[in-house]
């Protein structure tokens, strides 16, 4: 009965007050009545919480729900998506290991591998994620395969079942960033992927009010996270943010459906607009991993035609606000020319085919007709194609 996500997300663990909204357990530590009770906990004979850098009941409730959504044995919440990504990677690799990674991965994941992991003796190779054969050919000798489907900016998908099968056969651990699809639209563990990471700052929280992350996987992989990285990196989630995530998750299925309904209408019209030369979204450009998607989300990239002034277009938009991130209530735009200038050091996408004629759009909760008017007015103001 609780198998459908919308049902499961409404019902929480019972609490002593029968409060319909679970309390925020805002505490750093939990006390014991006797030394014996304390000893039993330390020996692992009980599982009650000790200290909130380990377990906190509010955060645990979020972790349980996310694990259920992903079909995972367990999950661990972090204070950011990067906290989750770094902890997941560090639970797998050691000095001398090789990582294979899709080349259009989230830019800070790329910089984490390039700037920090190389210093620790872990090398990385970047490949076109839509070239399944090339990815599989690169696996012998690798310890970790890091995926993101669809990828940041270019929205390329990966053939998860085929890649996961090949990786398993060679003992290569697989991690995927599932922030775009969310477990509502894609459950990578059911395709044989080992671990899922999320920026919970995006759709999972859904209201642009927190920064958070989460890792989910089977008990063996989660035991490695809990043993090797989670306690020592210290990037734990606060109880208040765990509570906001529980609140946000309740409406995740409805938000995803609403945002896709608007996005689909906009994509269909944008594809035919003379000022648009390319629309990058898995619905417009099916790839090797589209079969894994049960639905689509509301983040995509537009390439505008020669003759359209990119700055004027972005500056003229009223409802699409200029800002990084995505997944909340508000529509957003970010031009590639800003992303290029944004960070020092290596920048994965920009080096592989993201042009200054591109903008990334996020469609929020606003009415689709209002958003269409906003887009066409800004395109009209930005010049003529050609
Ligand atoms: C935003 C983002 C991240 C990083 O998450 P933070 O919560 O900002 O640390 C990771 N992956 C993807 C795909 C993202 O968009």
XYZ file of C-alpha atoms and ligand atoms in Angstrom:
401
model
C 0.000 0.000 0.000
C 2.881 2.354 0.768
C 4.715 1.474 -2.442
C 3.730 4.648 -4.279
C 6.075 7.534 -3.434
C 3.287 10.069 -2.852
C 1.727 7.797 -0.198
C 5.009 6.897 1.491
C 6.133 10.547 1.664
C 3.008 11.637 3.562
C 3.427 9.080 6.371
C 6.186 9.442 8.967
C 7.488 7.298 11.822
C 5.146 7.583 14.831
C 6.136 10.152 17.474
C 5.055 10.257 21.164
C 2.685 13.224 20.591
C 0.978 11.881 17.490
C 1.922 15.182 15.903
C 1.058 14.996 12.189
C 4.271 16.883 11.433
C 7.310 15.234 13.041
C 9.233 17.328 15.595
C 12.637 18.834 14.839
C 15.028 17.069 17.197
C 17.298 20.085 17.597
C 19.992 18.627 19.857
C 23.678 17.844 19.597
C 23.699 14.893 22.021
C 21.435 12.255 23.579
C 21.801 11.204 27.247
C 21.789 7.722 28.826
C 20.273 6.590 32.131
C 23.086 4.180 33.081
C 26.671 3.295 32.196
C 25.382 -0.124 31.090
C 22.984 1.477 28.622
C 25.850 3.544 27.254
C 28.109 0.474 26.966
C 25.414 -1.489 25.150
C 25.117 1.316 22.568
C 28.874 1.518 22.037
C 29.003 -2.273 21.554
C 26.324 -1.910 18.867
C 23.661 -3.838 20.790
C 21.265 -0.893 20.425
C 20.976 1.722 17.680
C 19.645 4.726 19.607
C 21.244 8.088 18.729
C 24.350 9.289 20.607
C 25.503 12.485 18.915
C 24.104 14.417 15.953
C 27.283 14.158 13.857
C 26.391 10.459 13.764
C 22.612 10.005 13.837
C 19.870 12.560 14.395
C 16.245 11.312 14.335
C 14.943 14.118 12.083
C 17.761 13.614 9.606
C 17.354 9.797 9.855
C 13.718 10.130 8.797
C 14.824 11.985 5.656
C 17.543 9.386 5.016
C 15.013 6.542 5.350
C 12.575 8.189 2.947
C 15.224 8.946 0.356
C 16.527 5.355 0.578
C 12.977 4.058 0.001
C 12.516 6.351 -3.012
C 15.788 5.152 -4.563
C 15.189 1.468 -3.733
C 18.372 1.572 -1.603
C 19.147 -0.233 1.668
C 20.112 3.047 3.313
C 21.103 6.665 2.735
C 23.269 9.330 4.377
C 22.461 13.043 4.349
C 25.135 15.726 3.984
C 25.300 19.490 4.353
C 25.645 19.913 0.565
C 25.629 17.972 -2.671
C 29.416 18.337 -2.822
C 29.614 16.965 0.747
C 27.729 13.881 -0.475
C 29.752 13.558 -3.699
C 33.151 13.880 -2.002
C 32.166 11.420 0.766
C 30.880 8.907 -1.797
C 34.051 9.092 -3.903
C 36.362 8.979 -0.855
C 34.569 5.857 0.416
C 35.664 4.018 -2.755
C 39.106 5.182 -3.921
C 42.618 5.176 -2.483
C 45.991 6.420 -3.727
C 46.962 4.832 -7.044
C 43.368 4.220 -8.166
C 41.900 5.402 -11.465
C 38.485 7.031 -11.864
C 36.574 7.112 -15.151
C 34.136 10.019 -15.310
C 31.684 11.468 -17.841
C 33.179 14.654 -19.244
C 30.117 16.863 -18.823
C 29.913 16.153 -15.101
C 28.892 18.934 -12.664
C 31.828 21.424 -12.741
C 32.682 21.232 -9.016
C 32.743 17.417 -9.179
C 35.236 17.766 -12.015
C 37.325 20.228 -9.990
C 37.152 17.952 -6.916
C 38.707 15.177 -9.012
C 41.155 17.465 -10.836
C 42.292 19.735 -8.001
C 42.053 17.553 -4.886
C 41.991 13.869 -5.822
C 44.995 14.144 -8.142
C 46.973 15.552 -5.162
C 46.069 12.383 -3.258
C 47.308 10.125 -6.073
C 43.959 9.326 -7.695
C 43.900 9.859 -11.458
C 40.835 10.576 -13.566
C 39.936 10.091 -17.219
C 36.974 11.924 -18.808
C 34.881 10.437 -21.579
C 31.800 11.264 -23.642
C 29.021 9.636 -21.606
C 26.870 8.985 -24.655
C 29.622 6.774 -26.180
C 28.743 3.578 -24.294
C 31.441 1.462 -25.993
C 34.195 3.948 -25.135
C 33.065 4.063 -21.497
C 33.049 0.269 -21.235
C 36.429 -0.044 -22.996
C 37.971 2.315 -20.418
C 36.866 0.235 -17.413
C 39.658 -2.370 -17.093
C 42.051 -1.114 -14.417
C 39.622 1.497 -13.068
C 38.325 1.482 -9.479
C 35.388 3.865 -9.916
C 33.072 4.909 -12.739
C 31.340 8.234 -12.052
C 28.199 9.025 -14.049
C 25.673 11.847 -14.304
C 22.632 11.182 -16.502
C 21.691 13.511 -17.998
C 24.900 15.529 -17.730
C 25.170 19.186 -16.701
C 24.575 21.708 -19.547
C 24.731 19.231 -22.447
C 22.035 16.880 -21.016
C 23.586 13.712 -22.472
C 22.238 10.450 -21.054
C 24.087 7.200 -20.360
C 23.029 3.591 -20.969
C 22.881 2.648 -17.275
C 22.010 -1.091 -17.505
C 24.742 -1.892 -20.045
C 27.377 0.197 -18.301
C 26.475 -1.140 -14.828
C 26.671 -4.733 -16.050
C 30.106 -4.238 -17.584
C 31.388 -2.437 -14.466
C 30.091 -5.164 -12.114
C 31.807 -7.849 -14.164
C 35.136 -6.024 -13.701
C 34.601 -5.082 -10.027
C 34.436 -1.359 -10.865
C 32.212 0.578 -8.414
C 29.619 2.870 -10.063
C 28.314 6.178 -8.683
C 25.689 8.334 -10.421
C 24.571 11.910 -9.772
C 20.756 11.648 -9.996
C 19.923 15.276 -9.091
C 18.271 16.081 -12.449
C 15.869 13.146 -12.691
C 15.252 12.580 -8.953
C 14.114 9.086 -7.855
C 10.636 9.997 -9.153
C 11.935 9.773 -12.737
C 15.008 7.533 -12.489
C 16.080 4.821 -10.025
C 19.649 3.973 -11.026
C 20.071 1.216 -8.392
C 17.363 -0.813 -10.169
C 19.607 -0.709 -13.283
C 22.584 -2.109 -11.341
C 24.356 1.143 -10.377
C 26.012 0.869 -6.923
C 25.559 4.330 -5.399
C 23.385 7.374 -6.042
C 24.319 10.932 -5.028
C 22.096 14.020 -5.031
C 22.324 17.696 -4.568
C 19.253 17.950 -2.321
C 19.524 21.727 -2.769
C 17.661 21.214 -6.067
C 14.365 19.329 -6.640
C 14.447 17.237 -3.440
C 14.085 20.280 -1.168
C 12.355 22.164 -3.986
C 12.064 25.677 -2.526
C 15.578 27.160 -2.868
C 15.846 27.532 0.908
C 18.586 25.041 1.851
C 21.862 23.552 0.633
C 21.986 19.781 1.237
C 23.084 16.462 -0.241
C 22.525 12.737 0.116
C 24.165 9.407 -0.799
C 22.142 6.187 -1.186
C 23.235 2.606 -1.837
C 23.223 -1.000 -0.680
C 24.303 -1.884 2.867
C 27.851 -2.754 1.838
C 28.477 0.570 0.057
C 26.762 2.554 2.827
C 28.849 0.737 5.454
C 31.953 2.015 3.639
C 30.579 5.591 3.666
C 29.796 5.328 7.397
C 33.138 3.717 8.165
C 35.512 5.767 5.998
C 34.179 9.203 5.131
C 30.888 10.406 6.685
C 32.002 10.766 10.357
C 35.375 12.335 9.609
C 34.516 14.818 6.859
C 31.919 16.159 9.297
C 29.621 17.518 6.574
C 26.461 16.406 8.409
C 23.007 17.856 7.762
C 21.352 20.015 10.436
C 18.041 18.818 11.987
C 16.245 21.945 10.749
C 17.377 21.254 7.175
C 16.415 17.588 7.524
C 12.945 18.761 8.555
C 12.711 21.158 5.589
C 13.666 18.267 3.311
C 10.892 16.090 4.768
C 8.473 18.921 4.072
C 9.817 19.490 0.564
C 9.745 15.781 -0.308
C 6.006 15.519 0.401
C 5.284 17.560 -2.731
C 8.134 16.210 -4.892
C 5.892 14.017 -7.110
C 3.407 16.870 -7.704
C 6.113 19.470 -8.299
C 7.887 17.245 -10.831
C 4.613 16.633 -12.708
C 3.654 20.341 -12.762
C 7.094 21.540 -13.813
C 7.330 18.967 -16.601
C 3.903 19.898 -17.904
C 5.027 23.534 -18.289
C 8.462 22.578 -19.612
C 7.008 20.297 -22.285
C 4.863 23.116 -23.660
C 7.826 25.503 -23.705
C 10.193 22.970 -25.311
C 7.706 22.183 -28.101
C 7.432 25.884 -28.960
C 11.112 26.727 -28.505
C 12.096 23.946 -30.935
C 10.142 25.779 -33.644
C 11.280 29.325 -32.786
C 13.509 30.940 -35.420
C 15.836 32.472 -32.787
C 16.607 29.035 -31.275
C 19.232 26.873 -32.987
C 19.335 23.962 -30.508
C 17.370 22.695 -27.499
C 19.337 20.338 -25.240
C 16.948 18.192 -23.178
C 16.549 14.371 -23.243
C 12.944 14.761 -24.492
C 14.177 16.699 -27.564
C 17.374 14.729 -28.126
C 16.944 11.082 -27.094
C 20.199 9.328 -26.178
C 21.444 5.967 -24.904
C 19.997 6.521 -21.419
C 16.555 7.973 -22.179
C 14.984 4.515 -21.704
C 15.982 4.693 -18.009
C 13.964 7.886 -17.525
C 10.348 7.365 -16.434
C 9.733 11.086 -16.828
C 11.482 14.377 -17.445
C 12.395 17.394 -15.405
C 12.456 21.124 -16.016
C 16.131 22.054 -16.529
C 17.468 22.402 -20.074
C 19.893 24.289 -22.293
C 19.067 26.534 -25.246
C 21.445 27.542 -27.987
C 20.349 30.780 -29.623
C 20.937 31.648 -33.274
C 23.687 33.951 -34.524
C 22.460 37.533 -34.377
C 20.689 37.167 -31.026
C 22.386 39.239 -28.334
C 22.848 36.880 -25.373
C 23.231 39.653 -22.805
C 20.115 41.487 -23.985
C 18.114 38.236 -23.947
C 19.096 37.442 -20.341
C 18.744 41.023 -19.119
C 15.272 41.374 -20.692
C 13.832 38.264 -19.027
C 11.571 39.180 -16.102
C 10.203 35.878 -14.739
C 13.368 33.881 -15.478
C 15.725 35.443 -12.921
C 19.489 35.437 -13.369
C 20.870 32.955 -10.857
C 22.801 29.714 -10.370
C 21.260 26.502 -9.049
C 17.755 25.196 -9.947
C 15.001 22.873 -8.729
C 13.044 25.413 -6.663
C 9.792 27.327 -7.160
C 11.312 30.056 -9.334
C 12.356 30.055 -12.978
C 16.025 30.808 -13.557
C 18.474 31.550 -16.362
C 22.256 31.328 -16.448
C 24.305 32.222 -19.546
C 27.252 29.986 -20.480
C 29.440 33.065 -20.871
C 29.074 33.682 -17.118
C 29.721 30.039 -16.216
C 32.908 30.206 -18.258
C 34.130 33.181 -16.232
C 32.734 31.950 -12.905
C 35.442 29.704 -11.506
C 39.176 29.592 -11.760
C 40.807 26.361 -12.764
C 39.591 23.556 -14.976
C 36.033 23.712 -16.279
C 34.732 20.493 -17.786
C 31.739 21.471 -19.933
C 33.157 24.635 -21.348
C 36.117 22.736 -22.728
C 33.833 20.280 -24.510
C 31.293 21.990 -26.684
C 29.344 24.418 -24.519
C 29.304 27.656 -26.512
C 28.716 31.259 -25.478
C 25.475 31.106 -27.503
C 23.988 28.841 -24.796
C 21.869 29.596 -21.759
C 20.581 27.151 -19.170
C 16.937 27.576 -18.162
C 15.064 26.229 -15.156
C 11.265 26.230 -15.285
C 9.670 26.841 -11.898
C 6.038 26.902 -10.764
C 4.925 30.005 -12.711
C 2.172 29.674 -15.302
C 3.519 28.279 -18.610
C 1.816 30.978 -20.730
C 3.389 33.708 -18.605
C 6.784 32.045 -19.039
C 6.272 31.774 -22.811
C 5.430 35.493 -23.029
C 8.564 36.284 -21.022
C 10.773 34.170 -23.336
C 9.335 35.505 -26.608
C 9.473 39.131 -25.445
C 13.153 38.738 -24.473
C 13.951 36.957 -27.768
C 12.233 39.734 -29.740
C 14.211 42.369 -27.856
C 17.498 40.540 -28.408
C 17.657 40.909 -32.205
C 17.009 38.959 -35.398
C 18.549 35.588 -36.240
C 21.078 35.552 -39.061
C 24.201 21.740 -7.726
C 24.726 20.420 -8.157
C 25.634 19.712 -7.368
C 26.253 20.287 -6.115
O 25.338 20.380 -5.090
P 25.483 21.431 -3.890
O 24.281 21.120 -3.065
O 25.474 22.789 -4.501
O 26.762 21.139 -3.196
C 25.993 18.437 -7.775
N 25.528 17.909 -8.921
C 24.684 18.564 -9.725
C 24.213 17.927 -10.981
C 24.265 19.851 -9.375
O 23.462 20.527 -10.202
